[in-house]
Amino acid sequence: MDHSQQRRAITVLGATGSVGESTLDVIARNPDRFEVIALTAHRNVEDLARHCARFNARYAVISDATRLEALRSALAHHGATAEAQAGPQALLDAVAHPEVQVVMSAIVGAAGLAPTLLAAERGLTLLLANKESVVIAGQLLMDAARTSGAKILPVDSEHNAVFQALPARFDPLHPEALATCGVEKIILTASGGPFRDTPAAELEKVTPEQACAHPNWDMGRKISVDSATLMNKGLELIEAHWLFGARPDQLEVLIHPQSIVHSMVCYLDGSVLAQMGTPDMRTPIAHTLAWPDRCEAGVERLDLASAGQLSFSAPDTNRFPALNLAYEAMKVGRSAPITLNAANEIAVERFLQGAIGFNRIAAIVSRVLDETPTEEIRSIEDIMQHDHRVRARALEHCAGEER
Ligand code: NDP
């Protein structure tokens, strides 16, 4: 197919990360479909400059302003013509350049919120990987999309699977969206992570390296730890609540160690529609990039005959309490999901730094949730203030537990 008349102008936020680089890989396989406007990173100037040179990006944005000179040198070294920019405003500009039509939101953590929300406010096509921004600002994001007409396409593999299993007429902004399509519930699958079968007594001793060695997916370190605690699935429940308008009682989690069925939609006539594929983020990324068409993703094809058995079981919420914490935060609403996310980001960071044990992550999130009163959230400023307070509290708890 010739797409030369319709190359879409894209900004990739978090271009040096796992999702960001997979996005660039898919774009490289479909050069007639996309024109890269801006690529962003936090500190990694070397990879950012390399990608800018390869994709002929117009802007190279480093969010850590102290790295601007290093970025300029790296761009020169790689022969990239991109204009170097730095700092939080430059991150917003990467989305706001008038030519930008599509934004891949692949920054990790709450740091991705401001540019993600701006993309929704500007009515752009938002390819959403940065689940933390939906968890903490779901209402604001959906309201922004409702007002501006932005199209939010889920990149997270489970939500992308659900999106693919829903009818084309599904409108997430309709108040009865699932009911109108005859959907009873959504089942998110979870691999169970590297410690799926690890006895509870051994979980205290596991290392960051073991936690980051995911059996099926190759991901950034933060989401790898979230997968190991099952907090990732908890965040995904809240993400699904917002993206599909699902009530907490319409959302379930099933452990599926093979990561071949990426999620399922159950209809009131008894049908269950599942999306399958090899565990490779380039499939959901390519799906959103090409939507409503399809494009080549470079992904190994699924061979069910050699995949062997597919198994499913209920999650063990005693060994992995993070899942129930997320359910509770989703039910409470208001600022509770912000508390959950901020405490988790801090505890994961301290675990990755070797300061606290693995089991302490959920324990600290639980304590911070118990201690923090919920408040009404009306703006991004409300979110950031609540987020800062919770981070400070979570850091105190981590300091009290450090070994
Ligand atoms: P990575 O850690 O691999 O990459 C994160 C990216 O964000 C990098 O480009 C990094 O820049 C940039 N970044 C980090 N901190 C900041 C900051 N404070 N300000 C601005 N930019 C920052 O993450 P992943 O690609 O694994 O995940 C990205 C998002 O996608 C997460 O929200 C994750 O939950 C979600 N996701 C990831 C999946 C995966 O398979 N990896 C699957 C589904 C969802 P630098 O390199 O300079 O640090």
Tab-separated table of N, CA, C and O in Angstrom, residues 11-24 36 38-42 44 47-48 51-52 61 104 106-107:
chain	number	residue	atom	x	y	z
A	11	THR	N	5.349	12.339	17.473
A	11	THR	CA	6.326	12.584	18.539
A	11	THR	C	6.362	11.348	19.417
A	11	THR	O	5.306	10.818	19.787
A	12	VAL	N	7.569	10.886	19.758
A	12	VAL	CA	7.702	9.735	20.656
A	12	VAL	C	8.281	10.226	21.982
A	12	VAL	O	9.445	10.629	22.054
A	13	LEU	N	7.447	10.203	23.014
A	13	LEU	CA	7.893	10.581	24.363
A	13	LEU	C	8.498	9.335	25.011
A	13	LEU	O	7.841	8.290	25.069
A	14	GLY	N	9.733	9.444	25.503
A	14	GLY	CA	10.376	8.259	26.091
A	14	GLY	C	10.977	7.372	25.008
A	14	GLY	O	10.887	6.145	25.071
A	15	ALA	N	11.607	8.024	24.011
A	15	ALA	CA	12.083	7.297	22.817
A	15	ALA	C	13.263	6.371	23.100
A	15	ALA	O	13.580	5.514	22.276
A	16	THR	N	13.930	6.543	24.238
A	16	THR	CA	15.093	5.696	24.548
A	16	THR	C	14.721	4.504	25.421
A	16	THR	O	15.589	3.715	25.803
A	17	GLY	N	13.432	4.381	25.764
A	17	GLY	CA	13.012	3.280	26.631
A	17	GLY	C	12.633	2.045	25.836
A	17	GLY	O	12.749	2.006	24.599
A	18	SER	N	12.159	1.059	26.551
A	18	SER	CA	11.790	-0.212	25.936
A	18	SER	C	10.635	-0.026	24.939
A	18	SER	O	10.728	-0.437	23.775
A	19	VAL	N	9.557	0.639	25.359
A	19	VAL	CA	8.438	0.870	24.446
A	19	VAL	C	8.834	1.869	23.352
A	19	VAL	O	8.513	1.691	22.177
A	20	GLY	N	9.581	2.914	23.748
A	20	GLY	CA	10.008	3.927	22.774
A	20	GLY	C	10.828	3.297	21.650
A	20	GLY	O	10.588	3.563	20.461
A	21	GLU	N	11.775	2.441	22.002
A	21	GLU	CA	12.630	1.838	20.968
A	21	GLU	C	11.853	0.826	20.122
A	21	GLU	O	12.097	0.705	18.912
A	22	SER	N	10.900	0.124	20.742
A	22	SER	CA	10.065	-0.788	19.946
A	22	SER	C	9.204	0.015	18.965
A	22	SER	O	8.951	-0.417	17.839
A	23	THR	N	8.762	1.194	19.394
A	23	THR	CA	7.973	2.061	18.504
A	23	THR	C	8.828	2.479	17.300
A	23	THR	O	8.375	2.429	16.144
A	24	LEU	N	10.067	2.869	17.592
A	24	LEU	CA	10.950	3.297	16.491
A	24	LEU	C	11.234	2.126	15.553
A	24	LEU	O	11.354	2.306	14.339
A	36	VAL	N	8.924	11.598	11.723
A	36	VAL	CA	9.206	11.821	13.142
A	36	VAL	C	9.454	13.314	13.386
A	36	VAL	O	10.356	13.912	12.789
A	38	ALA	N	9.418	14.885	16.923
A	38	ALA	CA	10.272	15.041	18.104
A	38	ALA	C	10.462	13.706	18.802
A	38	ALA	O	9.544	12.883	18.841
A	39	LEU	N	11.673	13.512	19.334
A	39	LEU	CA	11.969	12.355	20.177
A	39	LEU	C	12.435	12.898	21.520
A	39	LEU	O	13.166	13.894	21.563
A	40	THR	N	12.021	12.230	22.620
A	40	THR	CA	12.424	12.724	23.931
A	40	THR	C	13.053	11.614	24.770
A	40	THR	O	12.783	10.435	24.568
A	41	ALA	N	13.899	12.054	25.719
A	41	ALA	CA	14.491	11.140	26.707
A	41	ALA	C	14.700	11.945	27.987
A	41	ALA	O	14.497	13.172	28.000
A	42	HIS	N	15.111	11.274	29.042
A	42	HIS	CA	15.334	11.983	30.304
A	42	HIS	C	16.804	12.383	30.458
A	42	HIS	O	17.134	13.548	30.633
A	44	ASN	N	19.457	10.067	28.741
A	44	ASN	CA	20.248	9.255	27.817
A	44	ASN	C	20.461	9.977	26.475
A	44	ASN	O	19.768	9.721	25.489
A	47	ASP	N	21.722	7.629	23.114
A	47	ASP	CA	20.707	6.911	22.317
A	47	ASP	C	19.729	7.890	21.669
A	47	ASP	O	19.276	7.674	20.543
A	48	LEU	N	19.411	8.969	22.388
A	48	LEU	CA	18.486	9.953	21.820
A	48	LEU	C	19.064	10.542	20.526
A	48	LEU	O	18.378	10.626	19.496
A	51	HIS	N	19.017	7.986	17.675
A	51	HIS	CA	17.675	7.819	17.093
A	51	HIS	C	17.295	9.054	16.254
A	51	HIS	O	16.667	8.926	15.205
A	52	CYS	N	17.662	10.240	16.739
A	52	CYS	CA	17.320	11.466	15.988
A	52	CYS	C	17.990	11.452	14.621
A	52	CYS	O	17.384	11.843	13.609
A	61	VAL	N	14.662	16.247	22.451
A	61	VAL	CA	14.306	16.877	23.735
A	61	VAL	C	14.807	16.023	24.889
A	61	VAL	O	14.483	14.830	24.981
A	104	MET	N	3.178	9.137	20.832
A	104	MET	CA	3.379	7.909	21.593
A	104	MET	C	3.818	8.325	22.988
A	104	MET	O	4.864	8.954	23.169
A	106	ALA	N	5.310	7.193	26.112
A	106	ALA	CA	6.066	6.039	26.640
A	106	ALA	C	7.131	6.462	27.648
A	106	ALA	O	8.174	5.824	27.769
A	107	ILE	N	6.846	7.567	28.358
A	107	ILE	CA	7.679	7.914	29.520
A	107	ILE	C	7.237	7.003	30.654
A	107	ILE	O	6.072	6.604	30.707
